Coordinates of C-alpha atoms in Angstrom, one line a residue:
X1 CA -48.4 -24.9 64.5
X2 CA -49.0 -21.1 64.2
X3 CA -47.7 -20.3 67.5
X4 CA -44.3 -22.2 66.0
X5 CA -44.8 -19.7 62.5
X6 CA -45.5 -16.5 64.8
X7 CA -42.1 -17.7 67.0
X8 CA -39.9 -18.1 63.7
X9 CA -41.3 -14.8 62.3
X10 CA -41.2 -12.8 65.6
X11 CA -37.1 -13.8 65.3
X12 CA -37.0 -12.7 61.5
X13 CA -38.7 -9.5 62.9
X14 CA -35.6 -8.9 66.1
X15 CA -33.1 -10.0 62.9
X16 CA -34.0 -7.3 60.9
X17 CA -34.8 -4.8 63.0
X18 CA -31.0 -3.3 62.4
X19 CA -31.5 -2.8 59.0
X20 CA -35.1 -1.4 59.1
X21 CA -37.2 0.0 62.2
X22 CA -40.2 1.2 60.0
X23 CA -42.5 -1.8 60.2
X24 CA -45.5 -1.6 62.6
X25 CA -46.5 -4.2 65.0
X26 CA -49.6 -3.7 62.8
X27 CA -47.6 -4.5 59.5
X28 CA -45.9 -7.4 61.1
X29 CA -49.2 -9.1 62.2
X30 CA -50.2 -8.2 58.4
X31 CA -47.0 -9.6 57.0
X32 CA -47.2 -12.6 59.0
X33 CA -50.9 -13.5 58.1
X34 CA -49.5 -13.4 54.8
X35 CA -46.9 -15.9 55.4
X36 CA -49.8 -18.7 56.4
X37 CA -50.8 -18.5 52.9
X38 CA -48.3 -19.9 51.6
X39 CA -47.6 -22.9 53.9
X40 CA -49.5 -24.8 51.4
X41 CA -47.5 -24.2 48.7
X42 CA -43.9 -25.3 47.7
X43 CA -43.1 -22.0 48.4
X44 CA -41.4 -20.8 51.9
X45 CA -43.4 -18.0 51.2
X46 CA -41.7 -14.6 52.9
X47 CA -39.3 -16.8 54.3
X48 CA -37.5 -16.8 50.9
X49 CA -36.2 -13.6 51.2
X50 CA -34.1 -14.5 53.9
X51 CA -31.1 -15.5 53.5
X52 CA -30.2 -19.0 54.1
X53 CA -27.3 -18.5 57.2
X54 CA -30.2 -16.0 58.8
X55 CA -32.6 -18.6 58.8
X56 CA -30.1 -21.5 60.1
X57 CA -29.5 -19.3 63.4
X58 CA -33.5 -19.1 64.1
X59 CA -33.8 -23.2 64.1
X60 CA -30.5 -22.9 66.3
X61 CA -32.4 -20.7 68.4
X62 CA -35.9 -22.7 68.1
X63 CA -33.9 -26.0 68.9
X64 CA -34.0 -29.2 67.6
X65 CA -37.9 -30.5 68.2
X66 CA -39.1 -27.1 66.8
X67 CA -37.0 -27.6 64.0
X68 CA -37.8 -31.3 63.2
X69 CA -41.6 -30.2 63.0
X70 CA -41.0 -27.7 60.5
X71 CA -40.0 -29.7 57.9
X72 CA -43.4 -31.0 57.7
X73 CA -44.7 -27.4 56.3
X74 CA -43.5 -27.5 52.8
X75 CA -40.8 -28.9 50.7
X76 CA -38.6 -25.8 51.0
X77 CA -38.4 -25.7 54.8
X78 CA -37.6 -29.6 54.9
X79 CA -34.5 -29.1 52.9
X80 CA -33.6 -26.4 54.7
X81 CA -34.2 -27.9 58.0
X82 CA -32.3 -31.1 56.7
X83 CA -28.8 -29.3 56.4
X84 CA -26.3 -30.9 58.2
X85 CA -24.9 -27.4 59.7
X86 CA -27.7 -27.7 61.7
X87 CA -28.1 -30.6 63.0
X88 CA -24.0 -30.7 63.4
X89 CA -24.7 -27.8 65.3
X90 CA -27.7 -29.7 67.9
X91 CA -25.1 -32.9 68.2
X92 CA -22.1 -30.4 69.0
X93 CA -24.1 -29.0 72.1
X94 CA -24.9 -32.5 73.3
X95 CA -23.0 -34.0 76.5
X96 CA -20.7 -36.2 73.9
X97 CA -17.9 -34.7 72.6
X98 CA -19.0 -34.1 68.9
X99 CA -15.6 -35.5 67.4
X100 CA -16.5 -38.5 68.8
X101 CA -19.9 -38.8 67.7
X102 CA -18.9 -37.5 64.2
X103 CA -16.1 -40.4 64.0
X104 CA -18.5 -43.2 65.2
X105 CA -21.3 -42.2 62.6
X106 CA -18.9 -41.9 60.3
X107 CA -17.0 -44.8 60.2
X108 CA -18.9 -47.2 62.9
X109 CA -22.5 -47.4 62.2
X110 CA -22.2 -49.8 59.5
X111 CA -20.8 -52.6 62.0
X112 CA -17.6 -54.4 62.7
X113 CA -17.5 -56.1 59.1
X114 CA -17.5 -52.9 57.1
X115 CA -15.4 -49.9 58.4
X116 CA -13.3 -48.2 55.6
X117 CA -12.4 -45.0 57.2
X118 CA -11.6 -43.3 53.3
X119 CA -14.7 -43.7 52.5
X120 CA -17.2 -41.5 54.1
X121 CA -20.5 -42.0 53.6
X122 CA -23.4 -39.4 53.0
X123 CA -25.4 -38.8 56.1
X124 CA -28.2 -37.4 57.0
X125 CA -27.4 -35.8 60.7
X126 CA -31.2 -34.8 61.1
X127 CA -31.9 -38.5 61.5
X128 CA -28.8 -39.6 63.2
X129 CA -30.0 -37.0 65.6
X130 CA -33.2 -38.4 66.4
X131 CA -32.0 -42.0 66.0
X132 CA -29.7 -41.5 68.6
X133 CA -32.2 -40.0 71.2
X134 CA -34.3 -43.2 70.6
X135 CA -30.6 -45.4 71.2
X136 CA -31.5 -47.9 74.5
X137 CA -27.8 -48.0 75.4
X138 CA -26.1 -50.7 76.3
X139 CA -24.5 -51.8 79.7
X140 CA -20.8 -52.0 79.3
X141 CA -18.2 -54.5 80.8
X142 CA -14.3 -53.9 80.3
X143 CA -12.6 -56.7 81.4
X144 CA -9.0 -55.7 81.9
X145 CA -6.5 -57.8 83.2
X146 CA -6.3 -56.6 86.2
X147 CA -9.6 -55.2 87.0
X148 CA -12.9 -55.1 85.0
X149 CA -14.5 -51.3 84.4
X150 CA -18.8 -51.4 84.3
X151 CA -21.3 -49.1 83.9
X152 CA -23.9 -47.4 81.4
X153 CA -23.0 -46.3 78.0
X154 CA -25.2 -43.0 78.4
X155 CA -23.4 -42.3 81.6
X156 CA -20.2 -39.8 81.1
X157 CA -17.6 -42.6 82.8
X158 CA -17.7 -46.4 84.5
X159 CA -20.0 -46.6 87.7
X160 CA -17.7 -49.1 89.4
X161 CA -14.9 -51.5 89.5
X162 CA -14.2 -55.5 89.9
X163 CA -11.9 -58.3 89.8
X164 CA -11.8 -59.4 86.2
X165 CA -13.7 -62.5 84.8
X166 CA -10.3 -64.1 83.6
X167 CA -9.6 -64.1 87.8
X168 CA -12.8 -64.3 89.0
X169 CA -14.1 -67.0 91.5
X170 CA -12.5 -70.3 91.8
X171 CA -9.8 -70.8 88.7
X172 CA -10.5 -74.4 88.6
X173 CA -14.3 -74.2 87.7
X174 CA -15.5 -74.4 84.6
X175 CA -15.8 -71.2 82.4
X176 CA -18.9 -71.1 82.1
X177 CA -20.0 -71.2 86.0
X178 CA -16.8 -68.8 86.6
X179 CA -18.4 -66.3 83.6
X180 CA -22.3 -66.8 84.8
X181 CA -20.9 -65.9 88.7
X182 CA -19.2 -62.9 87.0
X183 CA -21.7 -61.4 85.4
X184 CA -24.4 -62.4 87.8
X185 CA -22.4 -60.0 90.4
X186 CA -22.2 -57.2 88.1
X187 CA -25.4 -56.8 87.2
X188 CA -26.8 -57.3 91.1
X189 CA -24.3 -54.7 92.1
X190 CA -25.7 -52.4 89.0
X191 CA -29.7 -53.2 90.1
X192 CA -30.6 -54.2 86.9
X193 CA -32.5 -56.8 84.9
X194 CA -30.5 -59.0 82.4
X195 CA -33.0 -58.5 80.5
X196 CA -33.7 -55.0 79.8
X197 CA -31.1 -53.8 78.2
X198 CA -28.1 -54.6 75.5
X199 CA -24.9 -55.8 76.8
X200 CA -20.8 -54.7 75.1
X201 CA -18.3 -57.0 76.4
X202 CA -14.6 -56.0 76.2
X203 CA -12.3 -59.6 75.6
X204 CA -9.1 -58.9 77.1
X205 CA -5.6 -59.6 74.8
X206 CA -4.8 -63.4 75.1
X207 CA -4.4 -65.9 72.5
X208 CA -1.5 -63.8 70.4
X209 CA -0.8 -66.3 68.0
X210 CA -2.5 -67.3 64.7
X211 CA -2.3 -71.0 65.0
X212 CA -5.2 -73.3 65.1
X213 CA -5.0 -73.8 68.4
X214 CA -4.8 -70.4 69.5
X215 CA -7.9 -69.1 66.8
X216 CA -10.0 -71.9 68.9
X217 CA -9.3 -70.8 72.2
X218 CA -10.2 -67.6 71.3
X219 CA -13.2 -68.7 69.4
X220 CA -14.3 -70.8 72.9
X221 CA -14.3 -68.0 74.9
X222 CA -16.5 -65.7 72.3
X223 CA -18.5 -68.2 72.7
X224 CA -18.6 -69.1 76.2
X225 CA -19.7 -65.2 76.7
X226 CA -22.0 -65.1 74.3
X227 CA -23.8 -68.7 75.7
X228 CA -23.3 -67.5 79.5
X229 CA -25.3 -64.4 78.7
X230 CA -27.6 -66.1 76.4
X231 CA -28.6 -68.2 78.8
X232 CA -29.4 -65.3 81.5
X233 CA -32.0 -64.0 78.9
X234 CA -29.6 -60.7 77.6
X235 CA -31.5 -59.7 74.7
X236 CA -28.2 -58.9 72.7
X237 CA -24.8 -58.9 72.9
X238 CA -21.6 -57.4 71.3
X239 CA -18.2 -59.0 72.4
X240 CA -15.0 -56.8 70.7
X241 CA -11.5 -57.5 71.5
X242 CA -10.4 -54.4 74.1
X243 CA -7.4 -53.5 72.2
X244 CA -9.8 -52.7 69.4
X245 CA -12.3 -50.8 71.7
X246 CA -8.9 -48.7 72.8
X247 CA -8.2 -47.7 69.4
X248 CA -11.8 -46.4 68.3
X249 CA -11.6 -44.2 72.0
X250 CA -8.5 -42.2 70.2
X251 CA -11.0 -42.1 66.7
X252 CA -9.0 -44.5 64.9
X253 CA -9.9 -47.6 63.0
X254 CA -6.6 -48.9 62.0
X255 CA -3.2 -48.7 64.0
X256 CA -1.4 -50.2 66.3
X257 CA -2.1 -50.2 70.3
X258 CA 0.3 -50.6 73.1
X259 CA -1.6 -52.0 75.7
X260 CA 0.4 -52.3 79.4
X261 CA -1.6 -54.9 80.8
X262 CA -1.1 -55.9 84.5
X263 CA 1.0 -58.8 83.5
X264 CA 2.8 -58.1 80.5
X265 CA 2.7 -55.6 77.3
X266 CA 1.0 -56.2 74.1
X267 CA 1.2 -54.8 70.6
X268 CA -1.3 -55.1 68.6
X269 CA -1.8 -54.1 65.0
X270 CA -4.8 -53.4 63.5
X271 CA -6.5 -53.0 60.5
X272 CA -10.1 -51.9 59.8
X273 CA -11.3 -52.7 63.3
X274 CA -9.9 -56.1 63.1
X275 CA -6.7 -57.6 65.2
X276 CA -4.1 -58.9 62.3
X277 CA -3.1 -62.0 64.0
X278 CA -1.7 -62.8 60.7
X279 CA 1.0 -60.3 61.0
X280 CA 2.2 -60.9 64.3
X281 CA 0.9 -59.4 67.8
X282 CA 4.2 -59.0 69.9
X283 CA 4.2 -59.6 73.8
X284 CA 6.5 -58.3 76.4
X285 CA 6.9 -60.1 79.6
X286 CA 6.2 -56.3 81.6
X287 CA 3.3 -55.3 83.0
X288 CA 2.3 -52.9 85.6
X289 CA 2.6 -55.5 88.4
X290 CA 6.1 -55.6 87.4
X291 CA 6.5 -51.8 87.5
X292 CA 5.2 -51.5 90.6
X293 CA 7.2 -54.1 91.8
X294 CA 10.3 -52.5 90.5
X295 CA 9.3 -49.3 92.6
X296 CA 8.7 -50.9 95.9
X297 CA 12.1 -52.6 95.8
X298 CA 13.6 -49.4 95.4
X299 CA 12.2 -48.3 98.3
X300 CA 12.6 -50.8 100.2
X301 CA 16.5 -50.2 99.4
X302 CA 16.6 -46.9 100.8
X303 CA 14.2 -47.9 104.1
X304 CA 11.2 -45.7 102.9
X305 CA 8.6 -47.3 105.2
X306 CA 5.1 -48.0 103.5
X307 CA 2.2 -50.0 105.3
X308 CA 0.7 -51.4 101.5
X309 CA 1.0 -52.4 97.8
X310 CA -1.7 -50.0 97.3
X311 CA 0.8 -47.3 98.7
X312 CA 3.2 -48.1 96.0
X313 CA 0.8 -48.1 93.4
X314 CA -0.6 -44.6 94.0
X315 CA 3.1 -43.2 94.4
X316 CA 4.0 -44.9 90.7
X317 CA 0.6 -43.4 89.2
X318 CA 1.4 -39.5 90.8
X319 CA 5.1 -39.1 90.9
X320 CA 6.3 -41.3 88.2
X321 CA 7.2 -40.8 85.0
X322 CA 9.6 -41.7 82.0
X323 CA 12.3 -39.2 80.7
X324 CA 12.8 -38.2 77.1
X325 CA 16.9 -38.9 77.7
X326 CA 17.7 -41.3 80.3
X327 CA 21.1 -40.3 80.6
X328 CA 21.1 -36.6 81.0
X329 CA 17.5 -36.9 83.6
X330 CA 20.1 -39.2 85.7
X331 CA 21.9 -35.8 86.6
X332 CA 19.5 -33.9 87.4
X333 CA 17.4 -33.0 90.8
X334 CA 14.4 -34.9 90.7
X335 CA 13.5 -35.1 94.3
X336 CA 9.5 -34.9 94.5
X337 CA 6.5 -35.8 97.0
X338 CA 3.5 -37.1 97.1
X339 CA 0.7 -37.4 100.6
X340 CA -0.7 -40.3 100.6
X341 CA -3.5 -40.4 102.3
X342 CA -3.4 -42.6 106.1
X343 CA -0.1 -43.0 105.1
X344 CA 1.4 -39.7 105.0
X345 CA 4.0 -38.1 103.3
X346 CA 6.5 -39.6 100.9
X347 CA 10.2 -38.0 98.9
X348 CA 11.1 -39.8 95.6
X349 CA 13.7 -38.9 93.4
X350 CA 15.3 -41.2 90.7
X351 CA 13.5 -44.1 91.0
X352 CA 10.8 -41.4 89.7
X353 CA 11.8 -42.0 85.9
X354 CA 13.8 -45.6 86.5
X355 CA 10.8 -47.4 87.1
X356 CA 9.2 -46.6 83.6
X357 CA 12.8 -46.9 82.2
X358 CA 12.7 -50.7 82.7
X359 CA 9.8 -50.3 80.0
X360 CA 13.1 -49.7 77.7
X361 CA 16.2 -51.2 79.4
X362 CA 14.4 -54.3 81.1
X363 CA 18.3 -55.0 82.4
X364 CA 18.0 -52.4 84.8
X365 CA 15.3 -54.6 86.7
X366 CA 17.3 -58.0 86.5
X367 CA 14.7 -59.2 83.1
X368 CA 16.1 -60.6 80.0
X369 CA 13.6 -59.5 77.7
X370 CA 13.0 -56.9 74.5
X371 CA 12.5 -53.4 75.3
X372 CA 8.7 -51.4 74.3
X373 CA 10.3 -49.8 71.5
X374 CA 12.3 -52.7 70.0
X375 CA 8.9 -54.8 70.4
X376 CA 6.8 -52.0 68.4
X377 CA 9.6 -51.5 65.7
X378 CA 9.4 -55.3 65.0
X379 CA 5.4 -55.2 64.3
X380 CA 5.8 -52.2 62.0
X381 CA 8.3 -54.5 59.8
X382 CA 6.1 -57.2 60.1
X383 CA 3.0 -55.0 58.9
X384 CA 4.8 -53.5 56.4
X385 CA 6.3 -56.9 55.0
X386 CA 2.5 -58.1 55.2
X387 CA 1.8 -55.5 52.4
X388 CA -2.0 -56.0 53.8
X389 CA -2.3 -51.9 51.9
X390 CA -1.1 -50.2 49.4
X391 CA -0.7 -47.2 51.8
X392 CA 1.7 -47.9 54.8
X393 CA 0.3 -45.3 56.9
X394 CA -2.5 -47.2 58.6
X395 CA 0.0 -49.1 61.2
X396 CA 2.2 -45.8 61.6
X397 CA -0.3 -44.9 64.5
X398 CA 0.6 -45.8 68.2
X399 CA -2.2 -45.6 70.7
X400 CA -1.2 -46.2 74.2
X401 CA -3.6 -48.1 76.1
X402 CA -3.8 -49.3 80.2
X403 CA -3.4 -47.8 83.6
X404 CA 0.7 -47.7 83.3
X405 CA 0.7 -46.1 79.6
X406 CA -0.7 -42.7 81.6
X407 CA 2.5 -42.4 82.9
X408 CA 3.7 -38.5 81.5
X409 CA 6.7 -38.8 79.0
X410 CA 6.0 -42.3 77.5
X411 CA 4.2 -41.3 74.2
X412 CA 7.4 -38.9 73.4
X413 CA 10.0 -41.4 74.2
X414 CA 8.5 -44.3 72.8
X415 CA 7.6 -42.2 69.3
X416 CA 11.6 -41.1 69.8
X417 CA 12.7 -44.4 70.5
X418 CA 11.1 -46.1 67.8
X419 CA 11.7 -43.6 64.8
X420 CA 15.5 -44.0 66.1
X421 CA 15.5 -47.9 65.5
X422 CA 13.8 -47.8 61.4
X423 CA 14.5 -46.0 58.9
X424 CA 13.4 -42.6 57.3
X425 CA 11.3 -44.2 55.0
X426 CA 9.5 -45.9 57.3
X427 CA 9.7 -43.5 60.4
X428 CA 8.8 -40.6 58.3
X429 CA 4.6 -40.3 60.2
X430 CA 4.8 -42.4 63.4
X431 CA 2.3 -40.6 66.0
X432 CA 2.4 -42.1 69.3
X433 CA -0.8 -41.1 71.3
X434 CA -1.3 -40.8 74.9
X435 CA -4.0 -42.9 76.3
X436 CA -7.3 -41.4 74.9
X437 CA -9.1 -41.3 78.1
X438 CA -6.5 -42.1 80.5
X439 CA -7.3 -45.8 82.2
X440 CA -10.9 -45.7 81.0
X441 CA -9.9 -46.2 77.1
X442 CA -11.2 -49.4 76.2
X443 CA -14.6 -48.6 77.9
X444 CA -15.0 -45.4 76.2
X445 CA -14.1 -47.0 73.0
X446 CA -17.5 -49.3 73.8
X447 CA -19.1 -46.4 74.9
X448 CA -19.3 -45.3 71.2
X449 CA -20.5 -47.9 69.7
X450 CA -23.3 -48.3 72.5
X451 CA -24.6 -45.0 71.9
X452 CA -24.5 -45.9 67.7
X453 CA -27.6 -44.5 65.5
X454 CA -28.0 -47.6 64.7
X455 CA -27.4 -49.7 68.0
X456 CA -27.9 -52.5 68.5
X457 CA -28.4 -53.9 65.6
X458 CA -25.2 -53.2 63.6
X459 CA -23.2 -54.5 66.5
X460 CA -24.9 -57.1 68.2
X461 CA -25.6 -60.8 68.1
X462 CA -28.9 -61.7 69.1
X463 CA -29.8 -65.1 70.6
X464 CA -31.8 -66.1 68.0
X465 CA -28.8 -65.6 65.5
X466 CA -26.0 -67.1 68.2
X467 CA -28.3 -70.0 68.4
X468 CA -28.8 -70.5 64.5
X469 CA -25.0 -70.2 64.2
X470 CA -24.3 -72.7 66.9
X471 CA -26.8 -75.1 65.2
X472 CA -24.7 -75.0 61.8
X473 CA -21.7 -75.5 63.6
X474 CA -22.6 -78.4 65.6
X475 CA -23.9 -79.9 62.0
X476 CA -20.3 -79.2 60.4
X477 CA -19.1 -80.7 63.0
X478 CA -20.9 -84.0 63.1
X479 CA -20.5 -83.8 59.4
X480 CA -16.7 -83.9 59.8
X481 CA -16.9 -86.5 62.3
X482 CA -19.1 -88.7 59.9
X483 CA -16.1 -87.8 57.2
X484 CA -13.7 -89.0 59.3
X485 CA -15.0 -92.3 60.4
X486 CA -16.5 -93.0 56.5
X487 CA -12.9 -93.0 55.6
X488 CA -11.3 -94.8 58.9
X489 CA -14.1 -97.3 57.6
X490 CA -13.3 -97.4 54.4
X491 CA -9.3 -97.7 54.6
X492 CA -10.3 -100.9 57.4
X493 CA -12.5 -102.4 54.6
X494 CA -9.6 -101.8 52.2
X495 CA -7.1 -103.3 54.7
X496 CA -9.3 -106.1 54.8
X497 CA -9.6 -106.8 51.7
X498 CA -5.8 -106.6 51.5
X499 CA -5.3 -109.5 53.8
X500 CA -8.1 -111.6 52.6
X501 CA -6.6 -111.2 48.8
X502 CA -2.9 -112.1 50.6
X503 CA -4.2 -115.1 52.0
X504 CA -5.9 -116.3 49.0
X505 CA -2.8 -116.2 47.3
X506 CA -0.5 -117.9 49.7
X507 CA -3.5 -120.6 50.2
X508 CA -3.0 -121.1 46.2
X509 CA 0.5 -120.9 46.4
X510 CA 0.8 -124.1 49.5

């Protein structure tokens, strides 16, 4: 411990130095034997005299462990060591982006039941600090719709790519076998143990509506995750819907995402991390398989040879893009090119911006259905009709979500198309936001909570509690059952009755 006093003095002494070059090596040894003395004490001894920013850039310099063992010499230095400039300061030079981590602690921590993002709690950053160093991490699974993301929550993106769970294997097998074959593959192709480490699921957008039906087949699959890992021994798991995971990857824990899923386009609102199926989540029949389509039939049209789908695919994601005024891009030049590579080069020019136009005029692709922006101007009147807040803002937030929303120009024109179709009152704030981390959103939305201060327990189910919870239900079950056939025996014994009392009468009456 002396050598970490004589460091921290030694950089007092260099601090100094500018303002006074008369002290001694002799005098500094003297002055810091006199500085021991007082470790004992309540006192920071000569380290009062210092002024408080000075001695904040010597723990900068010292770093965070010598830092953390200081504030075991006296009551002084642990409050200064506590301040969360410092430790701000430790977490801003870390390989996360600190407005990340700073959003997450802030408004995440506490779990998926109790995010209020006005009301800021008071945190200690010194032990977030060291809480998260300590943080397992969690494997992470983004099942998509087209294609499922995986990797480790510590790592800085997804380690590798499959087909999705809700395509995966045989369709006519039973979910659970098709689930326990999907995950079985990812964790082979990952090397690792099921049991070793926490798992986040992401639970692709299906099952819109908020009738019974629709709540239960949601419910079965939650639950047929949950049992599927469960029984592969994964010692916890956390299974959030991937719009959800898209909006905390933009820092947001209530808005509504646009997510452009390979099949068809859905708009979800949401409200303190949780999907408002009440209000409405609206669903257009375009998805990036029909964009791509769209693309390759104009090509085809004007005999640009191309040997694969995958061609297409790359040409939409490089050279494609959607115009702030449809009209006025039509007369300009917009010839551009792109080298694929085996295939060689190719020249696009219009359908460049026409294939993200069907986004808006579906017509121009043969489709009868509503266009992006009249679909997102119908959830904001539905939200704002639910009066779920006194404040209107929370759903006045766009955040673009899937491989297609990437395309350059959509946020602008959808945030101009949609402020066009409300009124001022209610188009007075709309944002629309780019996909926070392009295709990758939803997974870098888990990625924060895996790397939580206080992961995994805040987040996750653990089998012992999935287990107890699937016990109750099974009871409530068989206790409705037992309801229903009291009373189906009952109203027989009545109807019995009935006809005994009718033929006792028409017996008297003969």
């Amino acid at each position: 411990m002396s050598t970490l006093f004589r460091k921290v003095w030694e950089s007092v002494l260099t601090r100094s130095s500018s303002n006074s070059n008369s002290n001694s090596s002799a005098n500094s040894i003297d002055q810091f034997e006199q500085m021991l003395m007082y470790i004992q004490t309540a006192s920071a001894g000569e380290f009062d005299r210092i002024p408080l920013d000075i001695f904040i850039q010597i723990l900068k310099i010292l770093g965070p462990k010598e830092s953390a063992k200081m504030s075991v010499v006296c009551k002084s230095w642990k409050f200064i060591v506590s301040d969360n400039r410092l430790w701000i300061h430790f977490l801003q030079n870390q390989h996360d982006a600190w407005d990340s981590t700073f959003f997450a602690e802030t408004h995440l921590r506490s779990g998926p039941l109790r995010m209020f993002p006005n009301s800021v709690p008071d945190l200690s950053f010194m032990s977030i600090y060291g809480q998260r160093a300590q943080v397992p991490g969690a494997i992470i699974i983004d099942g998509g719709s087209g294609y499922c993301k995986f990797g480790w929550s510590k790592y800085d993106a997804p380690s590798g790519r499959s087909a999705t769970f809700l395509e995966f294997g045989n369709i006519e097998s039973p979910m659970h076998s098709r689930l326990r074959h999907f995950f079985s593959t990812i964790y082979t192709r990952m090397q690792v143990k099921t049991s070793t480490q926490p798992i986040i699921v992401s639970i692709p957008i299906c099952h819109y509506d908020d009738t019974e039906s629709d709540k239960a087949a949601r419910g079965q699959l939650k639950d047929a995750i949950h049992s599927t890992l469960f029984d592969m021994n994964v010692p916890a798991v956390c299974a959030v819907n991937q719009a959800v995971l898209a909006l905390f990857a933009a820092k947001k824990v209530s808005g509504i995402v646009v997510n452009i899923g390979f099949h068809q386009t859905s708009i979800v609102p949401i409200l303190h991390g949780k999907v408002m199926h009440q209000v409405g989540v609206e669903v257009v029949g375009i998805g990036a398989l029909k964009l791509t389509g769209f693309l390759k039939e104009k090509m085809q049209q004007k005999n640009i040879y191309f040997g694969s789908l995958y061609t297409v695919r790359a040409l939409k994601e490089n050279l494609c893009y959607v115009a702030l005024d449809y009209e006025a891009e039509l007369s300009k030049d917009t010839n551009a090119s792109f080298q694929v590579v085996s295939e060689g080069w190719f020249t696009l020019s219009e359908e460049r911006f026409k294939t993200g136009e069907i986004l808006f005029q579906p017509r121009i692709a043969g489709m009868r259905a509503m266009g992006l922006h009249n679909a997102v101007a119908l959830c904001m009147e539905h939200c704002q009709d639910a009066e779920l807040m006194a404040d209107d803002s929370w759903y006045k937030t766009v955040v673009l979500a899937g491989g297609s929303a990437c395309l350059p120009g959509l946020a602008e024109r959808l945030e101009k198309e949609v402020c066009g179709l409300l009124p001022s009152c209610m188009s007075n704030g709309i944002r629309v936001l780019p996909p926070p981390r392009g295709v990758d959103s939803a997974w870098f939305g888990a990625k924060l909570i895996g790397n939580l201060s206080t992961f995994p327990t805040s987040w996750c189910v653990m089998k012992k509690q999935f287990r107890h919870r699937s016990t109750i239900v099974s009871l409530i079950i068989i206790v409705k059952m037992l309801h229903f056939l009291l009373d189906l025996k009952f109203n027989d014994i009545v109807k019995t009755s009935m006809r005994s009392s009718c033929w006792v009468q028409i017996h008297e009456c003969s």
